[in-house]
């Protein structure tokens, strides 16, 4: 392969290759030599290695090296490397692991994809074939686990979210705040980039798992726990802020009329799916789970694969001005269902509401009101959606 054009492309696009390394003396030299075939823009972060890594790095001239006195974690190494790359004037950084699992010969694939992309705010992740022979079962499971949560948090489906062979847009990373220090950083960074509307996508790469020379520093229990804690926090942020923000942004961008026509009536979802989304939204909005309505409706809409926009919109049936009337109606219904003789007026609600006395009535009445309203509005909306869809088909065919 003629590597001169690739070297020129790398120079033109202002790309460097960042290699974080920790005790990978058996594979480090091979990785560096492979990368040098494509570019001399190389930064290596020695994350406190205790083997012969420093001696290996001292044998190279013309490449940037950063040495930590003690191991600080892959996240710290990458963040330090990104900061150094920016100080050197680079716009993009390709990261490649030093354990030998990645092939430097895949670097051109990253460069070609970047070059042909109109939007340069792009983050590329090398997608490994996790089904091939030799891939550890724990790696395949961990990747599927990570893929699911990334999709939940961003709405983007990827084949591989854990590969360390990536291309990062450095100008975007400069504007983000990161808090993790170990392997979980590679999850935090792609989620936060996606939230900033950066294009996050996979490109196919080769992978080699040679257990005779590969040294993995992933600690299953500790690192999996750290990743789980991070995902719990990211899911929380997704439900209470980023998903609602996305819906409101769409509403603001399109305007109420266009938003309603395109995201509601113009949705490609079936009338049944849209009606179920309405029913879910109404049920959650009238339910007694105050403070958790947004998180619940979005979580359940994603879980049941319903229309998130419709479900969220109808969950706002309990707007602040209507809350007193909803609570009052719920207590009255609960009182009737329980067959109690207690009389309850709007005056009780505003001046004499006793939590212990009325809580049971309220919860039962609230769930009943939510169920009845959800069924009624679900059926009505189904008829509306069905009629609208039928008219659209008639107009299209006519």
mmCIF file of C-alpha atoms in Angstrom:
data_model
loop_
_atom_site.group_PDB
_atom_site.id
_atom_site.type_symbol
_atom_site.label_atom_id
_atom_site.label_comp_id
_atom_site.label_asym_id
_atom_site.label_seq_id
_atom_site.Cartn_x
_atom_site.Cartn_y
_atom_site.Cartn_z
ATOM 1 C CA UNK A 1 0.000 0.000 0.000
ATOM 2 C CA UNK A 2 1.244 3.479 -0.848
ATOM 3 C CA UNK A 3 1.141 5.276 2.489
ATOM 4 C CA UNK A 4 2.285 8.692 1.231
ATOM 5 C CA UNK A 5 -1.245 9.909 0.394
ATOM 6 C CA UNK A 6 -2.441 8.863 3.848
ATOM 7 C CA UNK A 7 0.452 10.702 5.495
ATOM 8 C CA UNK A 8 -0.479 13.803 3.544
ATOM 9 C CA UNK A 9 -4.145 13.459 4.468
ATOM 10 C CA UNK A 10 -3.224 13.113 8.140
ATOM 11 C CA UNK A 11 -1.122 16.265 7.901
ATOM 12 C CA UNK A 12 -3.831 18.178 6.029
ATOM 13 C CA UNK A 13 -6.517 17.199 8.532
ATOM 14 C CA UNK A 14 -4.237 18.019 11.472
ATOM 15 C CA UNK A 15 -4.524 14.587 13.077
ATOM 16 C CA UNK A 16 -2.247 12.971 15.634
ATOM 17 C CA UNK A 17 -2.191 9.437 17.035
ATOM 18 C CA UNK A 18 -2.386 9.082 20.804
ATOM 19 C CA UNK A 19 -1.188 5.863 22.450
ATOM 20 C CA UNK A 20 -1.868 5.403 26.187
ATOM 21 C CA UNK A 21 0.223 2.560 27.589
ATOM 22 C CA UNK A 22 0.687 0.729 30.863
ATOM 23 C CA UNK A 23 2.966 -2.317 31.172
ATOM 24 C CA UNK A 24 2.563 -3.495 27.573
ATOM 25 C CA UNK A 25 6.255 -4.083 26.852
ATOM 26 C CA UNK A 26 5.557 -7.165 24.703
ATOM 27 C CA UNK A 27 3.380 -5.340 22.173
ATOM 28 C CA UNK A 28 4.213 -1.643 22.511
ATOM 29 C CA UNK A 29 7.058 -1.522 19.979
ATOM 30 C CA UNK A 30 5.014 -3.308 17.331
ATOM 31 C CA UNK A 31 2.157 -0.845 17.767
ATOM 32 C CA UNK A 32 4.432 2.202 17.597
ATOM 33 C CA UNK A 33 6.261 0.926 14.513
ATOM 34 C CA UNK A 34 2.924 0.224 12.837
ATOM 35 C CA UNK A 35 1.640 3.726 13.561
ATOM 36 C CA UNK A 36 4.878 5.349 12.308
ATOM 37 C CA UNK A 37 4.222 3.861 8.863
ATOM 38 C CA UNK A 38 1.315 6.290 8.560
ATOM 39 C CA UNK A 39 2.364 9.360 10.560
ATOM 40 C CA UNK A 40 5.037 10.848 12.779
ATOM 41 C CA UNK A 41 2.393 12.841 14.665
ATOM 42 C CA UNK A 42 2.520 10.525 17.650
ATOM 43 C CA UNK A 43 1.912 11.187 21.349
ATOM 44 C CA UNK A 44 2.526 8.404 23.869
ATOM 45 C CA UNK A 45 1.355 8.594 27.473
ATOM 46 C CA UNK A 46 3.245 6.214 29.750
ATOM 47 C CA UNK A 47 0.776 5.709 32.586
ATOM 48 C CA UNK A 48 3.306 4.824 35.291
ATOM 49 C CA UNK A 49 4.566 1.573 33.729
ATOM 50 C CA UNK A 50 6.866 -0.545 35.893
ATOM 51 C CA UNK A 51 8.235 -2.758 33.101
ATOM 52 C CA UNK A 52 10.636 -1.778 30.291
ATOM 53 C CA UNK A 53 8.213 0.687 28.676
ATOM 54 C CA UNK A 54 10.396 3.730 29.386
ATOM 55 C CA UNK A 55 13.431 2.035 27.825
ATOM 56 C CA UNK A 56 11.396 1.201 24.718
ATOM 57 C CA UNK A 57 10.161 4.789 24.401
ATOM 58 C CA UNK A 58 13.669 6.205 24.894
ATOM 59 C CA UNK A 59 14.746 4.376 21.725
ATOM 60 C CA UNK A 60 12.434 6.585 19.619
ATOM 61 C CA UNK A 61 13.157 10.150 18.594
ATOM 62 C CA UNK A 62 10.778 12.714 17.171
ATOM 63 C CA UNK A 63 7.665 11.528 19.011
ATOM 64 C CA UNK A 64 6.016 13.197 21.982
ATOM 65 C CA UNK A 65 6.125 11.264 25.240
ATOM 66 C CA UNK A 66 4.472 11.944 28.581
ATOM 67 C CA UNK A 67 5.493 9.943 31.639
ATOM 68 C CA UNK A 68 3.458 9.519 34.823
ATOM 69 C CA UNK A 69 5.395 8.572 37.946
ATOM 70 C CA UNK A 70 2.528 6.313 39.083
ATOM 71 C CA UNK A 71 -0.393 4.657 37.352
ATOM 72 C CA UNK A 72 -3.387 7.001 37.262
ATOM 73 C CA UNK A 73 -5.792 5.213 34.939
ATOM 74 C CA UNK A 74 -6.615 5.192 31.244
ATOM 75 C CA UNK A 75 -9.055 8.083 31.577
ATOM 76 C CA UNK A 76 -6.414 10.354 33.066
ATOM 77 C CA UNK A 77 -3.876 9.263 30.445
ATOM 78 C CA UNK A 78 -6.265 10.043 27.602
ATOM 79 C CA UNK A 79 -7.331 13.395 29.023
ATOM 80 C CA UNK A 80 -3.700 14.408 29.529
ATOM 81 C CA UNK A 81 -2.910 13.279 25.992
ATOM 82 C CA UNK A 82 -5.825 15.242 24.522
ATOM 83 C CA UNK A 83 -4.745 18.375 26.370
ATOM 84 C CA UNK A 84 -1.186 18.002 25.081
ATOM 85 C CA UNK A 85 -2.434 17.406 21.527
ATOM 86 C CA UNK A 86 -4.446 20.636 21.651
ATOM 87 C CA UNK A 87 -1.372 22.524 22.914
ATOM 88 C CA UNK A 88 0.493 21.238 19.864
ATOM 89 C CA UNK A 89 -2.240 22.540 17.557
ATOM 90 C CA UNK A 90 -3.903 19.284 16.509
ATOM 91 C CA UNK A 91 -7.619 19.202 15.664
ATOM 92 C CA UNK A 92 -8.181 15.441 15.909
ATOM 93 C CA UNK A 93 -6.642 12.544 17.795
ATOM 94 C CA UNK A 94 -6.787 8.875 16.877
ATOM 95 C CA UNK A 95 -6.388 6.709 19.972
ATOM 96 C CA UNK A 96 -5.063 3.178 19.692
ATOM 97 C CA UNK A 97 -4.439 0.690 22.503
ATOM 98 C CA UNK A 98 -0.906 -0.581 23.051
ATOM 99 C CA UNK A 99 -1.873 -4.178 23.903
ATOM 100 C CA UNK A 100 -1.684 -5.329 20.277
ATOM 101 C CA UNK A 101 -5.388 -5.977 19.702
ATOM 102 C CA UNK A 102 -5.664 -3.148 17.159
ATOM 103 C CA UNK A 103 -4.096 -2.963 13.725
ATOM 104 C CA UNK A 104 -2.453 0.356 12.775
ATOM 105 C CA UNK A 105 -3.275 -0.576 9.182
ATOM 106 C CA UNK A 106 -6.865 0.496 9.986
ATOM 107 C CA UNK A 107 -5.782 4.119 10.493
ATOM 108 C CA UNK A 108 -6.559 4.996 6.829
ATOM 109 C CA UNK A 109 -10.185 3.955 7.398
ATOM 110 C CA UNK A 110 -10.533 6.625 10.094
ATOM 111 C CA UNK A 111 -8.834 9.243 7.944
ATOM 112 C CA UNK A 112 -10.913 8.498 4.845
ATOM 113 C CA UNK A 113 -14.155 8.654 6.850
ATOM 114 C CA UNK A 114 -13.148 11.954 8.433
ATOM 115 C CA UNK A 115 -12.086 13.388 5.089
ATOM 116 C CA UNK A 116 -15.373 12.559 3.373
ATOM 117 C CA UNK A 117 -17.553 13.740 6.263
ATOM 118 C CA UNK A 118 -19.099 17.173 5.691
ATOM 119 C CA UNK A 119 -19.597 17.641 9.418
ATOM 120 C CA UNK A 120 -16.201 17.518 11.123
ATOM 121 C CA UNK A 121 -17.774 17.344 14.580
ATOM 122 C CA UNK A 122 -17.516 13.584 14.393
ATOM 123 C CA UNK A 123 -16.337 10.858 16.762
ATOM 124 C CA UNK A 124 -15.470 7.534 15.157
ATOM 125 C CA UNK A 125 -15.281 4.260 17.072
ATOM 126 C CA UNK A 126 -13.680 1.199 15.557
ATOM 127 C CA UNK A 127 -16.211 -1.639 15.543
ATOM 128 C CA UNK A 128 -14.690 -5.025 16.317
ATOM 129 C CA UNK A 129 -16.231 -8.335 15.316
ATOM 130 C CA UNK A 130 -17.053 -9.541 18.816
ATOM 131 C CA UNK A 131 -18.345 -12.859 17.479
ATOM 132 C CA UNK A 132 -15.058 -13.984 15.986
ATOM 133 C CA UNK A 133 -13.018 -16.790 17.486
ATOM 134 C CA UNK A 134 -10.752 -15.818 20.364
ATOM 135 C CA UNK A 135 -12.839 -12.918 21.679
ATOM 136 C CA UNK A 136 -13.266 -13.407 25.457
ATOM 137 C CA UNK A 137 -16.839 -13.965 26.549
ATOM 138 C CA UNK A 138 -16.606 -11.257 29.208
ATOM 139 C CA UNK A 139 -15.549 -8.739 26.537
ATOM 140 C CA UNK A 140 -18.479 -9.629 24.288
ATOM 141 C CA UNK A 141 -20.969 -9.407 27.165
ATOM 142 C CA UNK A 142 -19.517 -6.152 28.448
ATOM 143 C CA UNK A 143 -19.747 -4.629 24.986
ATOM 144 C CA UNK A 144 -23.422 -5.577 24.564
ATOM 145 C CA UNK A 145 -24.143 -4.177 28.019
ATOM 146 C CA UNK A 146 -22.405 -0.917 27.142
ATOM 147 C CA UNK A 147 -24.127 -0.677 23.744
ATOM 148 C CA UNK A 148 -27.553 -0.934 25.359
ATOM 149 C CA UNK A 149 -26.963 1.820 27.870
ATOM 150 C CA UNK A 150 -25.377 4.106 25.260
ATOM 151 C CA UNK A 151 -28.490 3.678 23.122
ATOM 152 C CA UNK A 152 -30.737 4.371 26.136
ATOM 153 C CA UNK A 153 -28.787 7.521 27.021
ATOM 154 C CA UNK A 154 -28.412 8.925 23.499
ATOM 155 C CA UNK A 155 -30.834 7.148 21.169
ATOM 156 C CA UNK A 156 -27.879 6.091 18.982
ATOM 157 C CA UNK A 157 -27.421 2.414 18.168
ATOM 158 C CA UNK A 158 -23.814 1.267 17.828
ATOM 159 C CA UNK A 159 -22.212 -2.108 17.265
ATOM 160 C CA UNK A 160 -19.228 -1.383 19.519
ATOM 161 C CA UNK A 161 -18.976 1.270 22.246
ATOM 162 C CA UNK A 162 -15.966 -0.107 24.116
ATOM 163 C CA UNK A 163 -13.282 -0.203 21.457
ATOM 164 C CA UNK A 164 -10.315 2.013 22.310
ATOM 165 C CA UNK A 165 -9.459 2.548 18.613
ATOM 166 C CA UNK A 166 -11.178 5.894 17.994
ATOM 167 C CA UNK A 167 -10.971 9.305 16.360
ATOM 168 C CA UNK A 168 -11.848 12.263 18.591
ATOM 169 C CA UNK A 169 -12.662 15.899 17.673
ATOM 170 C CA UNK A 170 -10.360 17.763 20.056
ATOM 171 C CA UNK A 171 -12.081 21.150 19.783
ATOM 172 C CA UNK A 172 -15.300 19.577 21.067
ATOM 173 C CA UNK A 173 -13.574 17.808 23.959
ATOM 174 C CA UNK A 174 -12.102 21.113 25.113
ATOM 175 C CA UNK A 175 -15.609 22.414 25.836
ATOM 176 C CA UNK A 176 -16.707 19.408 27.908
ATOM 177 C CA UNK A 177 -16.172 18.561 31.567
ATOM 178 C CA UNK A 178 -15.123 15.034 32.488
ATOM 179 C CA UNK A 179 -14.946 13.422 35.908
ATOM 180 C CA UNK A 180 -13.961 9.791 35.405
ATOM 181 C CA UNK A 181 -10.372 8.502 35.487
ATOM 182 C CA UNK A 182 -10.342 4.823 34.549
ATOM 183 C CA UNK A 183 -11.832 2.729 31.728
ATOM 184 C CA UNK A 184 -15.268 4.272 32.255
ATOM 185 C CA UNK A 185 -13.963 7.528 30.762
ATOM 186 C CA UNK A 186 -14.396 6.028 27.286
ATOM 187 C CA UNK A 187 -18.126 5.738 27.991
ATOM 188 C CA UNK A 188 -18.466 9.185 29.564
ATOM 189 C CA UNK A 189 -16.767 10.889 26.624
ATOM 190 C CA UNK A 190 -18.918 9.366 23.873
ATOM 191 C CA UNK A 191 -22.184 9.987 25.744
ATOM 192 C CA UNK A 192 -21.329 13.624 26.427
ATOM 193 C CA UNK A 193 -20.213 14.136 22.831
ATOM 194 C CA UNK A 194 -23.514 12.680 21.602
ATOM 195 C CA UNK A 195 -25.394 15.025 23.931
ATOM 196 C CA UNK A 196 -23.499 17.893 22.251
ATOM 197 C CA UNK A 197 -24.858 16.737 18.863
ATOM 198 C CA UNK A 198 -21.508 15.315 17.749
ATOM 199 C CA UNK A 199 -21.878 12.532 15.165
ATOM 200 C CA UNK A 200 -20.902 9.281 16.900
ATOM 201 C CA UNK A 201 -20.585 6.306 14.570
ATOM 202 C CA UNK A 202 -18.780 3.010 14.073
ATOM 203 C CA UNK A 203 -16.399 2.001 11.320
ATOM 204 C CA UNK A 204 -15.289 -1.635 10.940
ATOM 205 C CA UNK A 205 -11.799 -2.570 12.156
ATOM 206 C CA UNK A 206 -9.776 -5.727 12.663
ATOM 207 C CA UNK A 207 -9.054 -7.112 16.115
ATOM 208 C CA UNK A 208 -6.587 -9.640 17.530
ATOM 209 C CA UNK A 209 -6.822 -11.238 20.952
ATOM 210 C CA UNK A 210 -3.528 -13.046 21.544
ATOM 211 C CA UNK A 211 -3.579 -14.167 25.154
ATOM 212 C CA UNK A 212 0.087 -15.218 24.954
ATOM 213 C CA UNK A 213 1.245 -11.593 24.712
ATOM 214 C CA UNK A 214 -1.724 -9.379 25.507
ATOM 215 C CA UNK A 215 -1.912 -7.847 28.972
ATOM 216 C CA UNK A 216 -5.333 -6.562 30.014
ATOM 217 C CA UNK A 217 -5.615 -4.224 32.975
ATOM 218 C CA UNK A 218 -9.402 -4.331 33.113
ATOM 219 C CA UNK A 219 -10.467 -5.448 36.602
ATOM 220 C CA UNK A 220 -13.873 -7.090 36.109
ATOM 221 C CA UNK A 221 -15.414 -6.357 39.511
ATOM 222 C CA UNK A 222 -13.968 -2.908 40.246
ATOM 223 C CA UNK A 223 -14.198 -1.523 36.721
ATOM 224 C CA UNK A 224 -17.623 -3.001 36.025
ATOM 225 C CA UNK A 225 -18.851 -1.410 39.259
ATOM 226 C CA UNK A 226 -17.406 1.964 38.246
ATOM 227 C CA UNK A 227 -19.033 1.679 34.823
ATOM 228 C CA UNK A 228 -22.378 0.762 36.407
ATOM 229 C CA UNK A 229 -22.231 3.779 38.724
ATOM 230 C CA UNK A 230 -21.419 6.040 35.774
ATOM 231 C CA UNK A 231 -24.307 4.644 33.703
ATOM 232 C CA UNK A 232 -26.692 5.107 36.629
ATOM 233 C CA UNK A 233 -25.765 8.794 36.769
ATOM 234 C CA UNK A 234 -25.942 9.207 32.986
ATOM 235 C CA UNK A 235 -29.372 7.553 32.857
ATOM 236 C CA UNK A 236 -30.566 9.893 35.610
ATOM 237 C CA UNK A 237 -29.360 12.921 33.631
ATOM 238 C CA UNK A 238 -30.943 11.494 30.472
ATOM 239 C CA UNK A 239 -34.365 11.116 32.040
ATOM 240 C CA UNK A 240 -34.559 14.372 33.947
ATOM 241 C CA UNK A 241 -32.792 16.688 31.513
ATOM 242 C CA UNK A 242 -31.477 15.530 28.134
ATOM 243 C CA UNK A 243 -34.563 13.696 26.844
ATOM 244 C CA UNK A 244 -36.967 16.489 27.839
ATOM 245 C CA UNK A 245 -34.503 19.054 26.451
ATOM 246 C CA UNK A 246 -34.443 17.216 23.135
ATOM 247 C CA UNK A 247 -38.222 17.253 22.904
ATOM 248 C CA UNK A 248 -38.474 20.954 23.803
ATOM 249 C CA UNK A 249 -35.700 21.816 21.325
ATOM 250 C CA UNK A 250 -37.623 20.017 18.615
ATOM 251 C CA UNK A 251 -40.788 21.867 19.588
ATOM 252 C CA UNK A 252 -39.009 25.232 19.554
ATOM 253 C CA UNK A 253 -37.317 24.509 16.243
ATOM 254 C CA UNK A 254 -40.428 23.361 14.404
ATOM 255 C CA UNK A 255 -43.079 25.459 16.081
ATOM 256 C CA UNK A 256 -46.209 24.078 17.715
ATOM 257 C CA UNK A 257 -48.168 23.394 14.504
ATOM 258 C CA UNK A 258 -45.353 21.660 12.620
ATOM 259 C CA UNK A 259 -44.264 19.790 15.752
ATOM 260 C CA UNK A 260 -47.804 18.485 16.251
ATOM 261 C CA UNK A 261 -48.250 17.492 12.615
ATOM 262 C CA UNK A 262 -44.851 15.860 12.151
ATOM 263 C CA UNK A 263 -44.145 14.351 15.566
ATOM 264 C CA UNK A 264 -47.725 13.414 16.356
ATOM 265 C CA UNK A 265 -49.986 13.011 13.357
ATOM 266 C CA UNK A 266 -47.130 12.739 10.869
ATOM 267 C CA UNK A 267 -45.257 10.114 12.799
ATOM 268 C CA UNK A 268 -44.478 6.906 10.953
ATOM 269 C CA UNK A 269 -45.604 4.961 14.024
ATOM 270 C CA UNK A 270 -48.822 2.997 13.733
ATOM 271 C CA UNK A 271 -52.073 4.421 15.184
ATOM 272 C CA UNK A 272 -51.928 1.704 17.847
ATOM 273 C CA UNK A 273 -48.415 2.650 18.938
ATOM 274 C CA UNK A 274 -49.233 6.347 19.039
ATOM 275 C CA UNK A 275 -52.458 5.730 20.980
ATOM 276 C CA UNK A 276 -50.603 3.578 23.507
ATOM 277 C CA UNK A 277 -48.086 6.408 23.868
ATOM 278 C CA UNK A 278 -50.919 8.835 24.620
ATOM 279 C CA UNK A 279 -52.356 6.413 27.171
ATOM 280 C CA UNK A 280 -48.977 5.960 28.863
ATOM 281 C CA UNK A 281 -48.424 9.711 29.061
ATOM 282 C CA UNK A 282 -51.859 10.398 30.519
ATOM 283 C CA UNK A 283 -51.550 7.560 33.044
ATOM 284 C CA UNK A 284 -48.153 8.742 34.306
ATOM 285 C CA UNK A 285 -49.231 12.400 34.296
ATOM 286 C CA UNK A 286 -52.236 11.655 36.548
ATOM 287 C CA UNK A 287 -50.475 9.076 38.719
ATOM 288 C CA UNK A 288 -49.435 9.903 42.288
ATOM 289 C CA UNK A 289 -45.699 9.690 41.500
ATOM 290 C CA UNK A 290 -45.097 13.435 41.768
ATOM 291 C CA UNK A 291 -41.542 14.497 41.011
ATOM 292 C CA UNK A 292 -40.876 11.377 38.939
ATOM 293 C CA UNK A 293 -43.341 11.838 36.062
ATOM 294 C CA UNK A 294 -40.740 12.821 33.462
ATOM 295 C CA UNK A 295 -38.267 10.102 34.405
ATOM 296 C CA UNK A 296 -40.985 7.449 34.542
ATOM 297 C CA UNK A 297 -42.693 8.308 31.274
ATOM 298 C CA UNK A 298 -39.471 8.451 29.267
ATOM 299 C CA UNK A 299 -38.109 5.270 30.843
ATOM 300 C CA UNK A 300 -41.339 3.357 30.174
ATOM 301 C CA UNK A 301 -41.679 4.770 26.652
ATOM 302 C CA UNK A 302 -38.169 3.548 25.856
ATOM 303 C CA UNK A 303 -38.728 0.211 27.612
ATOM 304 C CA UNK A 304 -41.997 -0.494 25.773
ATOM 305 C CA UNK A 305 -40.657 1.034 22.516
ATOM 306 C CA UNK A 306 -43.385 3.652 22.315
ATOM 307 C CA UNK A 307 -43.293 7.189 20.934
ATOM 308 C CA UNK A 308 -41.282 9.174 23.521
ATOM 309 C CA UNK A 309 -42.400 12.573 22.229
ATOM 310 C CA UNK A 310 -46.108 11.772 22.437
ATOM 311 C CA UNK A 311 -45.803 10.051 25.814
ATOM 312 C CA UNK A 312 -43.847 12.942 27.316
ATOM 313 C CA UNK A 313 -46.208 15.578 25.916
ATOM 314 C CA UNK A 314 -49.316 13.914 27.353
ATOM 315 C CA UNK A 315 -47.622 13.316 30.709
ATOM 316 C CA UNK A 316 -47.820 17.088 31.126
ATOM 317 C CA UNK A 317 -51.578 16.782 31.577
ATOM 318 C CA UNK A 318 -50.824 17.577 35.223
ATOM 319 C CA UNK A 319 -49.666 21.129 34.624
ATOM 320 C CA UNK A 320 -49.301 23.189 37.846
ATOM 321 C CA UNK A 321 -52.599 25.104 37.478
ATOM 322 C CA UNK A 322 -54.505 21.813 37.241
ATOM 323 C CA UNK A 323 -52.801 19.991 40.124
ATOM 324 C CA UNK A 324 -55.276 21.068 42.847
ATOM 325 C CA UNK A 325 -58.208 19.892 40.740
ATOM 326 C CA UNK A 326 -56.498 16.581 39.901
ATOM 327 C CA UNK A 327 -55.771 15.896 43.565
ATOM 328 C CA UNK A 328 -59.306 16.898 44.543
ATOM 329 C CA UNK A 329 -60.856 14.636 41.892
ATOM 330 C CA UNK A 330 -58.574 11.778 42.907
ATOM 331 C CA UNK A 331 -59.615 12.023 46.561
ATOM 332 C CA UNK A 332 -63.300 12.194 45.659
ATOM 333 C CA UNK A 333 -62.970 9.086 43.449
ATOM 334 C CA UNK A 334 -61.000 7.269 46.139
ATOM 335 C CA UNK A 335 -63.601 8.177 48.731
ATOM 336 C CA UNK A 336 -66.365 6.776 46.518
ATOM 337 C CA UNK A 337 -64.481 3.580 45.662
ATOM 338 C CA UNK A 338 -63.707 2.851 49.313
ATOM 339 C CA UNK A 339 -67.343 3.435 50.232
ATOM 340 C CA UNK A 340 -66.422 5.863 52.975
ATOM 341 C CA UNK A 341 -68.916 8.297 54.448
ATOM 342 C CA UNK A 342 -66.306 11.014 54.757
ATOM 343 C CA UNK A 343 -67.385 14.152 52.931
ATOM 344 C CA UNK A 344 -64.624 16.044 51.198
ATOM 345 C CA UNK A 345 -64.968 19.475 49.702
ATOM 346 C CA UNK A 346 -62.604 21.817 47.921
ATOM 347 C CA UNK A 347 -62.395 23.750 51.206
ATOM 348 C CA UNK A 348 -60.861 20.683 52.869
ATOM 349 C CA UNK A 349 -58.201 20.605 50.207
ATOM 350 C CA UNK A 350 -57.221 24.257 50.576
ATOM 351 C CA UNK A 351 -57.385 24.568 54.375
ATOM 352 C CA UNK A 352 -57.823 21.272 56.196
ATOM 353 C CA UNK A 353 -56.119 18.617 54.090
ATOM 354 C CA UNK A 354 -54.821 15.890 56.407
ATOM 355 C CA UNK A 355 -52.219 13.642 54.803
ATOM 356 C CA UNK A 356 -52.862 10.579 56.954
ATOM 357 C CA UNK A 357 -56.630 10.821 56.621
ATOM 358 C CA UNK A 358 -56.769 11.317 52.895
ATOM 359 C CA UNK A 359 -53.599 9.592 51.602
ATOM 360 C CA UNK A 360 -55.243 6.204 51.085
ATOM 361 C CA UNK A 361 -58.204 7.776 49.309
ATOM 362 C CA UNK A 362 -55.896 9.880 47.172
ATOM 363 C CA UNK A 363 -53.624 7.030 46.020
ATOM 364 C CA UNK A 364 -56.497 4.713 45.130
ATOM 365 C CA UNK A 365 -58.444 7.518 43.493
ATOM 366 C CA UNK A 366 -55.391 8.825 41.632
ATOM 367 C CA UNK A 367 -54.541 5.438 40.142
ATOM 368 C CA UNK A 368 -58.201 4.924 39.219
ATOM 369 C CA UNK A 369 -58.457 8.350 37.597
ATOM 370 C CA UNK A 370 -55.189 7.737 35.746
ATOM 371 C CA UNK A 371 -56.373 4.345 34.483
ATOM 372 C CA UNK A 372 -59.818 5.521 33.360
ATOM 373 C CA UNK A 373 -58.421 8.639 31.680
ATOM 374 C CA UNK A 374 -55.633 6.687 29.972
ATOM 375 C CA UNK A 375 -58.081 4.151 28.533
ATOM 376 C CA UNK A 376 -60.549 6.832 27.413
ATOM 377 C CA UNK A 377 -57.987 9.137 25.803
ATOM 378 C CA UNK A 378 -56.106 6.168 24.386
ATOM 379 C CA UNK A 379 -59.227 4.950 22.577
ATOM 380 C CA UNK A 380 -60.160 8.433 21.374
ATOM 381 C CA UNK A 381 -56.651 9.113 20.107
ATOM 382 C CA UNK A 382 -56.577 5.730 18.370
ATOM 383 C CA UNK A 383 -59.695 6.663 16.395
ATOM 384 C CA UNK A 384 -58.202 10.049 15.512
ATOM 385 C CA UNK A 385 -54.865 8.600 14.431
ATOM 386 C CA UNK A 386 -56.609 5.826 12.493
ATOM 387 C CA UNK A 387 -58.819 8.282 10.619
ATOM 388 C CA UNK A 388 -55.917 10.629 9.854
ATOM 389 C CA UNK A 389 -53.752 7.763 8.587
ATOM 390 C CA UNK A 390 -56.598 6.456 6.449
ATOM 391 C CA UNK A 391 -57.132 9.894 4.889
ATOM 392 C CA UNK A 392 -53.416 10.207 4.183
ATOM 393 C CA UNK A 393 -53.416 6.864 2.378
ATOM 394 C CA UNK A 394 -56.543 7.837 0.418
ATOM 395 C CA UNK A 395 -55.018 11.165 -0.648
ATOM 396 C CA UNK A 396 -51.766 9.479 -1.602
ATOM 397 C CA UNK A 397 -53.493 6.841 -3.716
ATOM 398 C CA UNK A 398 -56.013 9.278 -5.152
#
